[in-house]
Tab-separated table of C-alpha atoms and ligand atoms in Angstrom:
chain	number	residue	atom	x	y	z
A	1	MET	CA	97.420	46.721	63.254
A	2	PHE	CA	98.350	44.166	65.861
A	3	LYS	CA	95.322	41.846	65.652
A	4	ASP	CA	95.684	38.662	68.061
A	5	ARG	CA	99.166	39.251	68.665
A	6	LYS	CA	100.579	38.754	71.971
A	7	ALA	CA	102.886	41.382	73.537
A	8	TRP	CA	104.282	41.769	77.159
A	9	PHE	CA	105.324	45.357	78.163
A	10	SER	CA	107.509	46.276	80.870
A	11	GLN	CA	106.699	48.782	83.868
A	12	SER	CA	108.861	51.170	82.077
A	13	VAL	CA	106.622	51.352	79.272
A	14	PRO	CA	103.818	54.309	79.274
A	15	ARG	CA	100.390	53.174	80.033
A	16	ARG	CA	99.392	54.530	76.328
A	17	PHE	CA	101.262	52.209	74.640
A	18	CYS	CA	99.656	49.225	76.027
A	19	ASP	CA	96.320	50.994	75.395
A	20	MET	CA	97.238	51.361	71.871
A	21	TRP	CA	98.492	47.748	71.489
A	22	MET	CA	95.045	46.525	72.788
A	23	SER	CA	92.915	49.027	70.701
A	24	GLU	CA	94.756	47.760	67.503
A	25	GLY	CA	93.450	44.368	68.456
A	26	GLY	CA	96.708	43.210	70.388
A	27	ILE	CA	96.525	41.024	73.470
A	28	ILE	CA	98.792	41.520	76.492
A	29	THR	CA	100.233	38.503	78.442
A	30	ASP	CA	103.119	37.409	80.397
A	31	TRP	CA	106.666	37.448	78.891
A	32	THR	CA	107.073	33.744	78.534
A	33	THR	CA	104.117	33.437	76.132
A	34	ALA	CA	104.292	36.835	74.425
A	35	ASP	CA	105.464	37.186	70.735
A	36	TYR	CA	106.450	40.713	71.331
A	37	ILE	CA	108.437	42.126	74.250
A	38	PHE	CA	108.518	45.653	74.672
A	39	SER	CA	110.594	47.955	77.351
A	40	LYS	CA	111.637	51.472	77.370
A	41	ASP	CA	114.476	50.757	79.833
A	42	ALA	CA	117.108	47.896	79.615
A	43	SER	CA	118.140	48.372	83.130
A	44	HIS	CA	114.714	48.260	84.586
A	45	PRO	CA	114.363	45.014	86.883
A	46	ASP	CA	111.659	43.318	85.132
A	47	THR	CA	113.562	43.797	81.756
A	48	HIS	CA	117.222	43.213	83.024
A	49	ARG	CA	115.592	39.674	84.473
A	50	LEU	CA	114.949	38.814	80.596
A	51	TYR	CA	118.680	39.417	79.553
A	52	GLU	CA	119.533	36.738	82.134
A	53	SER	CA	116.845	34.373	81.168
A	54	LEU	CA	117.868	31.191	79.200
A	55	ASP	CA	115.491	32.426	76.647
A	56	TYR	CA	117.596	35.239	75.952
A	57	SER	CA	121.259	33.732	75.993
A	58	LYS	CA	119.695	30.649	73.628
A	59	ASN	CA	118.490	33.287	71.036
A	60	ARG	CA	115.037	32.909	71.520
A	61	LEU	CA	114.047	36.500	72.858
A	62	THR	CA	114.568	39.810	71.815
A	63	VAL	CA	113.437	42.954	73.467
A	64	PHE	CA	112.106	45.810	71.304
A	65	HIS	CA	112.012	49.596	72.426
A	66	ALA	CA	108.469	50.710	72.967
A	67	SER	CA	109.186	53.755	71.071
A	68	TYR	CA	108.584	51.447	67.843
A	69	LEU	CA	104.939	51.667	68.651
A	70	SER	CA	105.046	55.663	68.548
A	71	ALA	CA	106.896	55.488	65.304
A	72	CYS	CA	103.881	53.247	63.812
A	73	GLU	CA	101.640	55.896	65.019
A	74	LYS	CA	103.282	58.490	63.282
A	75	ASN	CA	104.010	56.725	60.156
A	76	ARG	CA	100.299	55.165	59.581
A	77	ASN	CA	99.577	54.631	56.222
A	78	LYS	CA	103.169	54.998	55.156
A	79	VAL	CA	105.911	52.508	54.566
A	80	ALA	CA	106.036	50.244	57.413
A	81	VAL	CA	108.310	50.993	60.241
A	82	SER	CA	111.124	48.305	60.403
A	83	VAL	CA	111.010	46.700	64.071
A	84	GLY	CA	114.451	45.393	63.633
A	85	HIS	CA	115.788	48.771	64.272
A	86	PHE	CA	113.968	49.057	67.598
A	87	VAL	CA	116.128	46.094	69.339
A	88	LEU	CA	116.711	47.108	73.008
A	89	PRO	CA	119.830	45.274	74.333
A	90	PRO	CA	121.390	45.085	77.709
A	91	SER	CA	122.980	48.199	78.852
A	92	SER	CA	126.485	46.952	78.140
A	93	VAL	CA	125.812	45.851	74.890
A	94	GLN	CA	124.021	49.327	74.217
A	95	LYS	CA	127.388	51.026	74.999
A	96	GLU	CA	129.516	48.850	72.754
A	97	VAL	CA	126.884	49.358	69.805
A	98	LYS	CA	126.945	52.973	70.446
A	99	ALA	CA	130.522	53.343	70.388
A	100	ALA	CA	131.023	51.351	67.071
A	101	VAL	CA	128.014	52.710	65.040
A	102	GLY	CA	126.502	55.463	67.059
A	103	SER	CA	123.095	55.903	68.372
A	104	PHE	CA	120.115	53.717	68.401
A	105	ILE	CA	117.396	54.805	66.432
A	106	TRP	CA	114.913	55.011	69.494
A	107	GLU	CA	117.281	57.337	71.024
A	108	LYS	CA	116.492	59.828	68.334
A	109	GLU	CA	112.898	58.850	68.556
A	110	ASP	CA	113.140	59.486	72.606
A	111	ASN	CA	114.758	63.050	71.642
A	112	GLN	CA	112.264	63.940	69.270
A	113	SER	CA	109.525	63.357	71.663
A	114	THR	CA	110.881	65.154	74.441
A	115	LYS	CA	111.534	68.117	72.068
A	116	GLN	CA	107.950	67.939	70.944
A	117	LEU	CA	107.010	68.144	74.500
B	1	LYS	CA	136.560	53.772	50.092
B	2	THR	CA	135.121	56.209	47.858
B	3	PRO	CA	132.494	58.155	49.595
B	4	ALA	CA	129.877	56.720	47.156
B	5	SER	CA	130.728	53.059	48.245
B	6	VAL	CA	130.600	54.128	52.032
B	7	ASN	CA	127.211	55.750	51.350
B	8	LYS	CA	126.140	52.363	49.684
B	9	TYR	CA	127.368	50.513	52.679
B	10	LYS	CA	125.718	52.673	55.135
B	11	ASN	CA	122.301	52.416	53.420
B	12	PHE	CA	122.597	48.499	52.939
B	13	ARG	CA	119.630	46.842	54.440
B	14	CYS	CA	119.916	43.303	55.754
B	15	SER	CA	117.050	40.842	56.823
B	16	GLY	CA	117.059	42.354	60.282
B	17	CYS	CA	116.104	45.637	58.339
B	18	VAL	CA	113.835	44.672	55.982
B	19	THR	CA	111.805	41.830	57.470
B	20	GLY	CA	108.262	43.022	58.525
B	21	VAL	CA	106.537	42.952	61.740
B	22	ARG	CA	104.315	40.262	60.538
B	23	ALA	CA	106.834	37.987	60.040
B	24	LEU	CA	109.378	38.927	62.546
B	25	ASN	CA	108.951	38.984	66.285
B	26	SER	CA	110.523	38.779	69.802
B	27	ARG	CA	111.127	35.032	69.403
B	28	ASN	CA	112.483	34.677	65.857
B	29	PHE	CA	114.386	37.908	65.356
B	30	SER	CA	117.546	36.501	66.495
B	31	GLN	CA	117.376	33.787	64.313
B	32	ILE	CA	116.493	35.801	61.378
B	33	LEU	CA	119.401	37.848	61.771
B	34	ARG	CA	121.611	34.867	62.216
B	35	SER	CA	120.511	33.294	59.192
B	36	CYS	CA	121.327	36.523	57.129
B	37	GLN	CA	124.426	36.073	55.200
B	38	TYR	CA	125.039	39.719	54.685
B	39	LYS	CA	124.146	41.678	57.615
B	40	CYS	CA	124.242	45.508	57.734
B	41	GLU	CA	126.941	47.099	59.869
B	42	ARG	CA	124.492	48.050	62.648
B	43	HIS	CA	123.002	44.705	63.037
B	44	MET	CA	126.656	42.654	62.800
B	45	VAL	CA	127.961	44.796	65.663
B	46	LEU	CA	124.872	44.232	67.823
B	47	LEU	CA	124.941	40.483	67.111
B	48	GLU	CA	128.465	40.182	68.106
B	49	ALA	CA	127.943	42.339	71.032
B	50	GLU	CA	125.095	40.468	72.092
B	51	ASP	CA	126.685	37.035	71.366
B	52	ARG	CA	129.682	38.119	74.119
B	53	TYR	CA	126.982	39.092	76.541
B	54	LYS	CA	125.040	35.684	76.076
B	55	LYS	CA	128.274	33.570	76.590
B	56	ASN	CA	129.037	35.169	79.848
B	57	ILE	CA	125.233	34.541	80.960
B	58	LEU	CA	125.509	31.026	80.015
B	59	LYS	CA	128.780	30.678	81.928
B	60	THR	CA	127.431	31.927	85.021
B	61	TYR	CA	124.585	29.668	84.644
B	62	VAL	CA	126.847	26.585	84.244
B	63	ILE	CA	128.780	27.742	87.451
B	64	ARG	CA	125.280	28.271	89.488
B	65	GLN	CA	124.321	24.826	88.552
B	66	ARG	CA	127.700	23.418	89.768
B	67	ILE	CA	127.188	25.199	93.150
B	68	THR	CA	123.555	24.356	93.563
B	69	LEU	CA	124.223	20.493	92.634
B	70	THR	CA	127.185	20.200	95.067
B	71	PRO	CA	125.540	20.584	98.482
B	72	VAL	CA	122.636	18.538	97.237
B	73	LYS	CA	125.030	15.553	96.816
B	74	LYS	CA	126.642	16.159	100.126
B	75	SER	CA	123.390	16.212	102.077
B	76	PHE	CA	122.202	13.177	100.253
B	77	ILE	CA	125.525	11.323	101.482
B	78	SER	CA	125.115	12.648	104.984
B	79	LYS	CA	121.302	11.179	105.204
B	80	GLY	CA	122.900	7.936	103.955
B	81	LYS	CA	125.203	7.503	106.917
C	201	ZN	ZN1	120.367	45.185	59.175
């Protein structure tokens, strides 16, 4: 599924997502060379640092929420999950977006998975 | 707006929504969204909020650069003396 794709994972992402990425043929690398950047917590220092980078402010970096990967897991063989709905912006941006158009898709995912547990 | 048109608008999917993971990644997502003429409500709000955040980051970069440049100049002058 992720053959030869380079990803970086924040420390906030559970280990099993990194394992899943690799088992699907993906490669794990540092954030400067990764094509996919995953985090679960915008305020984690390793993720917050990215929002202050020039790459981010010059529109060359988007952080995706790691629950995209669990959505992929669940939807296997079904219609592809849209990664564009799993953008994880800085906390202050999250607040603005939530106030205007409601919760993020990954908040629902998070709730579902906690309910399942 | 009639309920039907509201519904239509809510279900509207832009490039940010439909571009698959094979064509989209952390490096090009912002550009894909920017080049999409008709964005869905969620992606439009996200882009606007992000732009305000990014503007502030760039501002602090410029200020930081000025601060770090000034002492370098001074020390250069005093060495010259
Ligand atoms: Zn959209």
